[in-house]
JSON list of C-alpha atoms in Angstrom, two decimals:
[
{"chain": "A", "resi": 74, "resn": "THR", "atom": "CA", "xyz": [-0.51, -0.74, 0.17]},
{"chain": "A", "resi": 75, "resn": "ILE", "atom": "CA", "xyz": [1.33, 3.59, -1.03]},
{"chain": "A", "resi": 76, "resn": "GLU", "atom": "CA", "xyz": [-0.39, 6.57, 0.91]},
{"chain": "A", "resi": 77, "resn": "GLU", "atom": "CA", "xyz": [1.10, 9.86, -0.63]},
{"chain": "A", "resi": 78, "resn": "LEU", "atom": "CA", "xyz": [1.73, 12.12, 1.69]},
{"chain": "A", "resi": 79, "resn": "GLY", "atom": "CA", "xyz": [1.57, 9.15, 3.74]},
{"chain": "A", "resi": 80, "resn": "ASN", "atom": "CA", "xyz": [3.15, 6.13, 4.54]},
{"chain": "A", "resi": 81, "resn": "LEU", "atom": "CA", "xyz": [4.08, 3.25, 2.88]},
{"chain": "A", "resi": 82, "resn": "SER", "atom": "CA", "xyz": [4.08, -1.21, 3.22]},
{"chain": "A", "resi": 83, "resn": "LEU", "atom": "CA", "xyz": [5.73, -2.91, -0.03]},
{"chain": "A", "resi": 84, "resn": "ASP", "atom": "CA", "xyz": [7.25, -6.01, 0.21]},
{"chain": "A", "resi": 85, "resn": "GLY", "atom": "CA", "xyz": [7.87, -8.54, -2.52]},
{"chain": "A", "resi": 86, "resn": "GLU", "atom": "CA", "xyz": [9.92, -11.56, -4.41]},
{"chain": "A", "resi": 87, "resn": "ILE", "atom": "CA", "xyz": [12.31, -12.89, -7.59]},
{"chain": "A", "resi": 88, "resn": "ARG", "atom": "CA", "xyz": [12.90, -16.34, -7.01]},
{"chain": "A", "resi": 89, "resn": "ASN", "atom": "CA", "xyz": [15.17, -18.84, -9.66]},
{"chain": "A", "resi": 90, "resn": "VAL", "atom": "CA", "xyz": [16.55, -15.20, -11.60]},
{"chain": "A", "resi": 91, "resn": "ASN", "atom": "CA", "xyz": [18.60, -17.04, -15.62]},
{"chain": "A", "resi": 92, "resn": "THR", "atom": "CA", "xyz": [21.61, -13.82, -14.21]},
{"chain": "A", "resi": 93, "resn": "LYS", "atom": "CA", "xyz": [22.56, -13.51, -17.60]},
{"chain": "A", "resi": 94, "resn": "TRP", "atom": "CA", "xyz": [21.06, -10.88, -18.24]},
{"chain": "A", "resi": 95, "resn": "LEU", "atom": "CA", "xyz": [23.31, -9.49, -16.29]},
{"chain": "A", "resi": 96, "resn": "ALA", "atom": "CA", "xyz": [26.01, -9.16, -18.82]},
{"chain": "A", "resi": 97, "resn": "ASN", "atom": "CA", "xyz": [23.83, -5.90, -20.28]},
{"chain": "A", "resi": 98, "resn": "ILE", "atom": "CA", "xyz": [24.72, -4.45, -17.72]},
{"chain": "A", "resi": 99, "resn": "ASP", "atom": "CA", "xyz": [28.08, -5.06, -17.83]},
{"chain": "A", "resi": 100, "resn": "PRO", "atom": "CA", "xyz": [29.45, -7.89, -21.21]},
{"chain": "A", "resi": 101, "resn": "ARG", "atom": "CA", "xyz": [32.25, -9.44, -18.74]},
{"chain": "A", "resi": 102, "resn": "LEU", "atom": "CA", "xyz": [29.15, -10.11, -16.60]},
{"chain": "A", "resi": 103, "resn": "GLY", "atom": "CA", "xyz": [28.04, -12.53, -19.18]},
{"chain": "A", "resi": 104, "resn": "ARG", "atom": "CA", "xyz": [30.68, -15.21, -17.15]},
{"chain": "A", "resi": 105, "resn": "PHE", "atom": "CA", "xyz": [28.40, -15.50, -14.96]},
{"chain": "A", "resi": 106, "resn": "VAL", "atom": "CA", "xyz": [25.51, -18.19, -15.13]},
{"chain": "A", "resi": 107, "resn": "GLY", "atom": "CA", "xyz": [23.74, -18.94, -12.78]},
{"chain": "A", "resi": 108, "resn": "ASP", "atom": "CA", "xyz": [20.08, -18.36, -10.63]},
{"chain": "A", "resi": 109, "resn": "ALA", "atom": "CA", "xyz": [19.62, -15.61, -8.15]},
{"chain": "A", "resi": 110, "resn": "ASP", "atom": "CA", "xyz": [16.88, -14.86, -5.52]},
{"chain": "A", "resi": 111, "resn": "VAL", "atom": "CA", "xyz": [15.69, -11.60, -4.76]},
{"chain": "A", "resi": 112, "resn": "SER", "atom": "CA", "xyz": [13.64, -9.92, -1.89]},
{"chain": "A", "resi": 113, "resn": "PHE", "atom": "CA", "xyz": [12.05, -6.29, -0.34]},
{"chain": "A", "resi": 114, "resn": "SER", "atom": "CA", "xyz": [10.78, -4.60, 1.82]},
{"chain": "A", "resi": 115, "resn": "ALA", "atom": "CA", "xyz": [9.69, -0.86, 1.71]},
{"chain": "A", "resi": 116, "resn": "SER", "atom": "CA", "xyz": [7.71, 0.53, 5.29]},
{"chain": "A", "resi": 117, "resn": "GLY", "atom": "CA", "xyz": [7.73, 4.13, 6.83]},
{"chain": "A", "resi": 118, "resn": "ALA", "atom": "CA", "xyz": [7.32, 7.71, 5.46]},
{"chain": "A", "resi": 119, "resn": "THR", "atom": "CA", "xyz": [6.20, 7.74, 1.54]},
{"chain": "A", "resi": 120, "resn": "ALA", "atom": "CA", "xyz": [9.17, 10.49, 0.92]},
{"chain": "A", "resi": 121, "resn": "SER", "atom": "CA", "xyz": [11.58, 8.39, 3.39]},
{"chain": "A", "resi": 122, "resn": "PRO", "atom": "CA", "xyz": [11.21, 4.26, 3.54]},
{"chain": "A", "resi": 123, "resn": "GLU", "atom": "CA", "xyz": [13.23, 2.14, 5.06]},
{"chain": "A", "resi": 124, "resn": "ILE", "atom": "CA", "xyz": [13.84, -0.18, 2.31]},
{"chain": "A", "resi": 125, "resn": "ARG", "atom": "CA", "xyz": [15.64, -3.95, 3.55]},
{"chain": "A", "resi": 126, "resn": "SER", "atom": "CA", "xyz": [16.47, -6.65, 0.22]},
{"chain": "A", "resi": 127, "resn": "SER", "atom": "CA", "xyz": [18.31, -9.41, 0.72]},
{"chain": "A", "resi": 128, "resn": "PHE", "atom": "CA", "xyz": [20.45, -10.87, -2.62]},
{"chain": "A", "resi": 129, "resn": "SER", "atom": "CA", "xyz": [21.35, -14.62, -2.76]},
{"chain": "A", "resi": 130, "resn": "TYR", "atom": "CA", "xyz": [23.14, -16.06, -5.90]},
{"chain": "A", "resi": 131, "resn": "ARG", "atom": "CA", "xyz": [24.49, -19.20, -6.02]},
{"chain": "A", "resi": 132, "resn": "GLN", "atom": "CA", "xyz": [25.75, -22.33, -8.33]},
{"chain": "A", "resi": 133, "resn": "ALA", "atom": "CA", "xyz": [26.97, -20.19, -10.59]},
{"chain": "A", "resi": 134, "resn": "VAL", "atom": "CA", "xyz": [28.41, -21.75, -12.83]},
{"chain": "A", "resi": 135, "resn": "SER", "atom": "CA", "xyz": [31.91, -20.14, -15.79]},
{"chain": "A", "resi": 136, "resn": "GLU", "atom": "CA", "xyz": [31.31, -20.40, -18.90]},
{"chain": "A", "resi": 137, "resn": "SER", "atom": "CA", "xyz": [35.53, -20.94, -19.13]},
{"chain": "A", "resi": 138, "resn": "LYS", "atom": "CA", "xyz": [35.16, -23.36, -16.03]},
{"chain": "A", "resi": 139, "resn": "ALA", "atom": "CA", "xyz": [33.21, -24.76, -13.33]},
{"chain": "A", "resi": 140, "resn": "ASP", "atom": "CA", "xyz": [32.89, -23.91, -10.17]},
{"chain": "A", "resi": 141, "resn": "ASP", "atom": "CA", "xyz": [31.10, -23.07, -8.02]},
{"chain": "A", "resi": 142, "resn": "ARG", "atom": "CA", "xyz": [30.03, -19.38, -7.33]},
{"chain": "A", "resi": 143, "resn": "GLN", "atom": "CA", "xyz": [28.44, -17.72, -4.12]},
{"chain": "A", "resi": 144, "resn": "ILE", "atom": "CA", "xyz": [26.90, -14.90, -2.94]},
{"chain": "A", "resi": 145, "resn": "ASP", "atom": "CA", "xyz": [25.02, -13.43, 0.20]},
{"chain": "A", "resi": 146, "resn": "VAL", "atom": "CA", "xyz": [24.03, -10.08, 0.61]},
{"chain": "A", "resi": 147, "resn": "LEU", "atom": "CA", "xyz": [21.31, -7.59, 3.08]},
{"chain": "A", "resi": 148, "resn": "LEU", "atom": "CA", "xyz": [21.13, -4.63, 1.67]},
{"chain": "A", "resi": 149, "resn": "GLY", "atom": "CA", "xyz": [20.29, -1.59, 3.42]},
{"chain": "A", "resi": 150, "resn": "ILE", "atom": "CA", "xyz": [18.11, 2.38, 2.74]},
{"chain": "A", "resi": 151, "resn": "ARG", "atom": "CA", "xyz": [17.61, 4.50, 5.20]},
{"chain": "A", "resi": 152, "resn": "ASP", "atom": "CA", "xyz": [17.59, 8.22, 4.95]},
{"chain": "A", "resi": 153, "resn": "GLY", "atom": "CA", "xyz": [21.29, 8.42, 6.57]},
{"chain": "A", "resi": 154, "resn": "ALA", "atom": "CA", "xyz": [23.07, 5.32, 4.92]},
{"chain": "A", "resi": 155, "resn": "ILE", "atom": "CA", "xyz": [23.00, 2.19, 2.49]},
{"chain": "A", "resi": 156, "resn": "SER", "atom": "CA", "xyz": [23.86, -0.33, 3.46]},
{"chain": "A", "resi": 157, "resn": "ALA", "atom": "CA", "xyz": [25.26, -3.44, 2.44]},
{"chain": "A", "resi": 158, "resn": "GLU", "atom": "CA", "xyz": [26.37, -7.13, 4.52]},
{"chain": "A", "resi": 159, "resn": "GLY", "atom": "CA", "xyz": [27.01, -10.47, 3.41]},
{"chain": "A", "resi": 160, "resn": "SER", "atom": "CA", "xyz": [29.02, -13.35, 2.10]},
{"chain": "A", "resi": 161, "resn": "TYR", "atom": "CA", "xyz": [31.06, -15.01, -0.11]},
{"chain": "A", "resi": 162, "resn": "TYR", "atom": "CA", "xyz": [32.75, -17.83, -2.27]},
{"chain": "A", "resi": 163, "resn": "VAL", "atom": "CA", "xyz": [34.38, -17.37, -5.30]},
{"chain": "A", "resi": 164, "resn": "ASP", "atom": "CA", "xyz": [36.43, -20.13, -6.65]},
{"chain": "A", "resi": 165, "resn": "GLY", "atom": "CA", "xyz": [38.33, -21.14, -3.93]},
{"chain": "A", "resi": 166, "resn": "PHE", "atom": "CA", "xyz": [38.34, -17.41, -1.50]},
{"chain": "A", "resi": 167, "resn": "SER", "atom": "CA", "xyz": [35.51, -17.23, 1.18]},
{"chain": "A", "resi": 168, "resn": "GLY", "atom": "CA", "xyz": [35.45, -14.35, 3.73]},
{"chain": "A", "resi": 169, "resn": "ASN", "atom": "CA", "xyz": [32.85, -11.53, 4.46]},
{"chain": "A", "resi": 170, "resn": "LEU", "atom": "CA", "xyz": [32.40, -8.39, 2.95]},
{"chain": "A", "resi": 171, "resn": "SER", "atom": "CA", "xyz": [30.12, -4.95, 4.32]},
{"chain": "A", "resi": 172, "resn": "LEU", "atom": "CA", "xyz": [29.77, -1.59, 3.08]},
{"chain": "A", "resi": 173, "resn": "ASN", "atom": "CA", "xyz": [28.35, 2.07, 3.57]},
{"chain": "A", "resi": 174, "resn": "VAL", "atom": "CA", "xyz": [27.44, 5.15, 1.88]},
{"chain": "A", "resi": 175, "resn": "PRO", "atom": "CA", "xyz": [25.94, 8.38, 3.53]},
{"chain": "A", "resi": 176, "resn": "PHE", "atom": "CA", "xyz": [22.57, 8.97, 1.82]},
{"chain": "A", "resi": 177, "resn": "LYS", "atom": "CA", "xyz": [20.03, 11.35, 2.22]},
{"chain": "A", "resi": 178, "resn": "TYR", "atom": "CA", "xyz": [16.15, 11.18, 0.07]},
{"chain": "A", "resi": 179, "resn": "PRO", "atom": "CA", "xyz": [15.14, 11.94, -1.98]},
{"chain": "A", "resi": 180, "resn": "PHE", "atom": "CA", "xyz": [18.26, 10.07, -2.98]},
{"chain": "A", "resi": 181, "resn": "GLN", "atom": "CA", "xyz": [21.37, 11.49, -3.20]},
{"chain": "A", "resi": 182, "resn": "ILE", "atom": "CA", "xyz": [24.48, 10.02, -2.04]},
{"chain": "A", "resi": 183, "resn": "LEU", "atom": "CA", "xyz": [25.92, 12.57, 1.02]},
{"chain": "A", "resi": 184, "resn": "THR", "atom": "CA", "xyz": [29.33, 13.67, -0.50]},
{"chain": "A", "resi": 185, "resn": "ASP", "atom": "CA", "xyz": [31.32, 15.44, 2.06]},
{"chain": "A", "resi": 186, "resn": "GLN", "atom": "CA", "xyz": [31.04, 12.89, 4.48]},
{"chain": "A", "resi": 187, "resn": "GLU", "atom": "CA", "xyz": [32.70, 9.45, 4.02]},
{"chain": "A", "resi": 188, "resn": "VAL", "atom": "CA", "xyz": [32.64, 6.05, 3.10]},
{"chain": "A", "resi": 189, "resn": "THR", "atom": "CA", "xyz": [33.22, 2.24, 4.83]},
{"chain": "A", "resi": 190, "resn": "GLY", "atom": "CA", "xyz": [33.91, -0.89, 3.84]},
{"chain": "A", "resi": 191, "resn": "PHE", "atom": "CA", "xyz": [35.86, -4.29, 3.39]},
{"chain": "A", "resi": 192, "resn": "ILE", "atom": "CA", "xyz": [36.14, -7.41, 2.03]},
{"chain": "A", "resi": 193, "resn": "GLY", "atom": "CA", "xyz": [37.67, -10.06, 3.72]},
{"chain": "A", "resi": 194, "resn": "LEU", "atom": "CA", "xyz": [39.83, -12.73, 2.72]},
{"chain": "A", "resi": 195, "resn": "PRO", "atom": "CA", "xyz": [40.37, -15.83, 6.06]},
{"chain": "A", "resi": 196, "resn": "ASN", "atom": "CA", "xyz": [42.93, -17.84, 6.64]},
{"chain": "A", "resi": 197, "resn": "ARG", "atom": "CA", "xyz": [42.78, -20.85, 3.13]},
{"chain": "A", "resi": 198, "resn": "ASN", "atom": "CA", "xyz": [44.37, -22.96, 2.37]},
{"chain": "A", "resi": 199, "resn": "LEU", "atom": "CA", "xyz": [46.21, -23.02, -0.79]},
{"chain": "A", "resi": 200, "resn": "LYS", "atom": "CA", "xyz": [44.85, -26.56, -1.26]},
{"chain": "A", "resi": 201, "resn": "ASP", "atom": "CA", "xyz": [41.47, -24.50, -0.84]},
{"chain": "A", "resi": 202, "resn": "LEU", "atom": "CA", "xyz": [42.37, -22.35, -4.49]},
{"chain": "A", "resi": 203, "resn": "VAL", "atom": "CA", "xyz": [42.81, -25.01, -6.82]},
{"chain": "A", "resi": 204, "resn": "THR", "atom": "CA", "xyz": [39.56, -24.22, -8.95]},
{"chain": "A", "resi": 205, "resn": "ALA", "atom": "CA", "xyz": [41.44, -20.40, -9.86]},
{"chain": "A", "resi": 206, "resn": "PHE", "atom": "CA", "xyz": [44.59, -21.77, -10.17]},
{"chain": "A", "resi": 207, "resn": "PRO", "atom": "CA", "xyz": [43.65, -25.54, -12.08]},
{"chain": "A", "resi": 208, "resn": "SER", "atom": "CA", "xyz": [47.85, -25.81, -12.11]},
{"chain": "A", "resi": 209, "resn": "LEU", "atom": "CA", "xyz": [48.09, -26.43, -8.58]},
{"chain": "A", "resi": 210, "resn": "ASP", "atom": "CA", "xyz": [49.83, -29.55, -7.07]},
{"chain": "A", "resi": 211, "resn": "ALA", "atom": "CA", "xyz": [47.13, -29.69, -3.91]},
{"chain": "A", "resi": 212, "resn": "ALA", "atom": "CA", "xyz": [48.34, -33.43, -2.94]},
{"chain": "A", "resi": 213, "resn": "LYS", "atom": "CA", "xyz": [52.96, -30.86, -2.85]},
{"chain": "A", "resi": 214, "resn": "THR", "atom": "CA", "xyz": [51.57, -27.58, -2.13]},
{"chain": "A", "resi": 215, "resn": "ASP", "atom": "CA", "xyz": [50.81, -26.32, 1.42]},
{"chain": "A", "resi": 216, "resn": "GLY", "atom": "CA", "xyz": [50.52, -23.01, 2.63]},
{"chain": "A", "resi": 217, "resn": "ASP", "atom": "CA", "xyz": [47.99, -20.56, 3.89]},
{"chain": "A", "resi": 218, "resn": "ILE", "atom": "CA", "xyz": [46.37, -17.30, 2.64]},
{"chain": "A", "resi": 219, "resn": "THR", "atom": "CA", "xyz": [44.83, -14.84, 4.46]},
{"chain": "A", "resi": 220, "resn": "GLY", "atom": "CA", "xyz": [43.71, -10.67, 4.26]},
{"chain": "A", "resi": 221, "resn": "ARG", "atom": "CA", "xyz": [41.55, -7.95, 4.44]},
{"chain": "A", "resi": 222, "resn": "LEU", "atom": "CA", "xyz": [40.86, -5.42, 1.37]},
{"chain": "A", "resi": 223, "resn": "ASN", "atom": "CA", "xyz": [39.53, -1.60, 3.47]},
{"chain": "A", "resi": 224, "resn": "ILE", "atom": "CA", "xyz": [36.97, 1.16, 1.07]},
{"chain": "A", "resi": 225, "resn": "GLY", "atom": "CA", "xyz": [37.87, 4.60, 2.47]},
{"chain": "A", "resi": 226, "resn": "GLY", "atom": "CA", "xyz": [36.96, 7.93, 1.51]},
{"chain": "A", "resi": 227, "resn": "ARG", "atom": "CA", "xyz": [34.35, 10.15, -0.13]},
{"chain": "A", "resi": 228, "resn": "TRP", "atom": "CA", "xyz": [32.02, 9.46, -2.71]},
{"chain": "A", "resi": 229, "resn": "GLY", "atom": "CA", "xyz": [34.29, 10.36, -6.10]},
{"chain": "A", "resi": 230, "resn": "ASP", "atom": "CA", "xyz": [37.76, 9.80, -4.34]},
{"chain": "A", "resi": 231, "resn": "LEU", "atom": "CA", "xyz": [37.81, 6.84, -3.51]},
{"chain": "A", "resi": 232, "resn": "ARG", "atom": "CA", "xyz": [40.92, 5.22, -1.42]},
{"chain": "A", "resi": 233, "resn": "LEU", "atom": "CA", "xyz": [41.79, 1.42, -1.23]},
{"chain": "A", "resi": 234, "resn": "SER", "atom": "CA", "xyz": [43.56, -0.12, 1.00]},
{"chain": "A", "resi": 235, "resn": "GLY", "atom": "CA", "xyz": [44.76, -3.34, 3.10]},
{"chain": "A", "resi": 236, "resn": "GLN", "atom": "CA", "xyz": [47.28, -6.21, 2.66]},
{"chain": "A", "resi": 237, "resn": "VAL", "atom": "CA", "xyz": [47.02, -9.97, 1.60]},
{"chain": "A", "resi": 238, "resn": "LEU", "atom": "CA", "xyz": [49.90, -12.37, 3.31]},
{"chain": "A", "resi": 239, "resn": "LEU", "atom": "CA", "xyz": [50.38, -15.27, 1.45]},
{"chain": "A", "resi": 240, "resn": "ASN", "atom": "CA", "xyz": [53.07, -18.61, 3.91]},
{"chain": "A", "resi": 241, "resn": "ALA", "atom": "CA", "xyz": [54.29, -21.37, 1.64]},
{"chain": "A", "resi": 242, "resn": "PRO", "atom": "CA", "xyz": [56.07, -23.98, 2.75]},
{"chain": "A", "resi": 243, "resn": "ARG", "atom": "CA", "xyz": [55.94, -25.50, 0.08]},
{"chain": "A", "resi": 244, "resn": "ILE", "atom": "CA", "xyz": [53.86, -24.34, -3.77]},
{"chain": "A", "resi": 245, "resn": "SER", "atom": "CA", "xyz": [54.05, -27.04, -5.93]},
{"chain": "A", "resi": 246, "resn": "VAL", "atom": "CA", "xyz": [52.85, -26.06, -9.86]},
{"chain": "A", "resi": 247, "resn": "SER", "atom": "CA", "xyz": [52.45, -28.14, -13.45]},
{"chain": "A", "resi": 248, "resn": "GLY", "atom": "CA", "xyz": [54.69, -27.93, -15.99]},
{"chain": "A", "resi": 249, "resn": "TRP", "atom": "CA", "xyz": [57.96, -26.51, -13.20]},
{"chain": "A", "resi": 250, "resn": "GLN", "atom": "CA", "xyz": [60.81, -27.95, -12.97]},
{"chain": "A", "resi": 251, "resn": "THR", "atom": "CA", "xyz": [61.40, -26.69, -9.78]},
{"chain": "A", "resi": 252, "resn": "ASP", "atom": "CA", "xyz": [59.56, -25.96, -6.54]},
{"chain": "A", "resi": 253, "resn": "LEU", "atom": "CA", "xyz": [59.22, -22.93, -4.82]},
{"chain": "A", "resi": 254, "resn": "THR", "atom": "CA", "xyz": [60.03, -23.47, -0.65]},
{"chain": "A", "resi": 255, "resn": "SER", "atom": "CA", "xyz": [59.46, -21.49, 2.65]},
{"chain": "A", "resi": 256, "resn": "LEU", "atom": "CA", "xyz": [57.17, -18.66, -0.13]},
{"chain": "A", "resi": 257, "resn": "THR", "atom": "CA", "xyz": [56.88, -15.55, 2.18]},
{"chain": "A", "resi": 258, "resn": "ALA", "atom": "CA", "xyz": [54.61, -12.68, 0.15]},
{"chain": "A", "resi": 259, "resn": "SER", "atom": "CA", "xyz": [51.93, -10.13, 0.86]},
{"chain": "A", "resi": 260, "resn": "ALA", "atom": "CA", "xyz": [50.21, -7.20, -1.33]},
{"chain": "A", "resi": 261, "resn": "THR", "atom": "CA", "xyz": [49.97, -4.76, -0.04]},
{"chain": "A", "resi": 262, "resn": "ILE", "atom": "CA", "xyz": [47.75, -0.92, -1.12]},
{"chain": "A", "resi": 263, "resn": "THR", "atom": "CA", "xyz": [47.81, 2.33, 0.48]},
{"chain": "A", "resi": 264, "resn": "ASN", "atom": "CA", "xyz": [46.04, 5.17, -0.94]},
{"chain": "A", "resi": 265, "resn": "ASN", "atom": "CA", "xyz": [45.01, 3.15, -4.18]},
{"chain": "A", "resi": 266, "resn": "ARG", "atom": "CA", "xyz": [48.71, 1.91, -4.62]},
{"chain": "A", "resi": 267, "resn": "LEU", "atom": "CA", "xyz": [50.01, -1.11, -4.26]},
{"chain": "A", "resi": 268, "resn": "THR", "atom": "CA", "xyz": [53.64, -2.58, -2.66]},
{"chain": "A", "resi": 269, "resn": "ILE", "atom": "CA", "xyz": [54.25, -6.32, -2.97]},
{"chain": "A", "resi": 270, "resn": "VAL", "atom": "CA", "xyz": [56.95, -7.79, -1.17]},
{"chain": "A", "resi": 271, "resn": "SER", "atom": "CA", "xyz": [57.94, -12.16, -1.60]},
{"chain": "A", "resi": 272, "resn": "SER", "atom": "CA", "xyz": [60.49, -14.15, -1.23]},
{"chain": "A", "resi": 273, "resn": "ALA", "atom": "CA", "xyz": [61.52, -17.90, -1.22]},
{"chain": "A", "resi": 274, "resn": "ASP", "atom": "CA", "xyz": [63.76, -20.74, -1.87]},
{"chain": "A", "resi": 275, "resn": "SER", "atom": "CA", "xyz": [64.03, -23.19, -4.63]},
{"chain": "A", "resi": 276, "resn": "ASP", "atom": "CA", "xyz": [64.06, -27.07, -3.66]},
{"chain": "A", "resi": 277, "resn": "LYS", "atom": "CA", "xyz": [66.51, -27.87, -5.96]},
{"chain": "A", "resi": 278, "resn": "GLY", "atom": "CA", "xyz": [68.92, -25.39, -3.82]},
{"chain": "A", "resi": 279, "resn": "GLY", "atom": "CA", "xyz": [69.05, -23.15, -7.31]}
]
């Protein structure tokens, strides 16, 4: 129900949406094939309602290789902020994500306030990343990766910061004549600038 200059109450749900239509937004998204469920509710003053929505995307398969993907996001819109909280699983990488964007009705992003957010990568065994890196020899590889990417700054001038750390006693890749041992690597982003530092030994001593 909608009352002009009064209150509104709306809700709805769409299930099993074929996500190939995303290619109409960006052709690069056309490689994602799968189904999504979307639900929403809106209540409060018609001029500034509180909107809640959930987006669930599961068992997507890339046309270039078989892999499972899953994204679940809860979106909230109210006078003051647009917020998103969720989790992802993509090619063996998984974690939580969050975004908060200053917002004011009627539909204005506040550019004088800070945007905050992050994408987390909890500690993950490298053996779990064979989907993303099929040449990785999981039987011989030992190590883990962890990290976090932070989003900050004002809308229109967003800044990325964070770090990804890799620690691997041994990495074996099909086609390589030698394995890497005692590998440590870090990728650090500061104000959108990426710095990579790494060191490793060869199992053949070269």
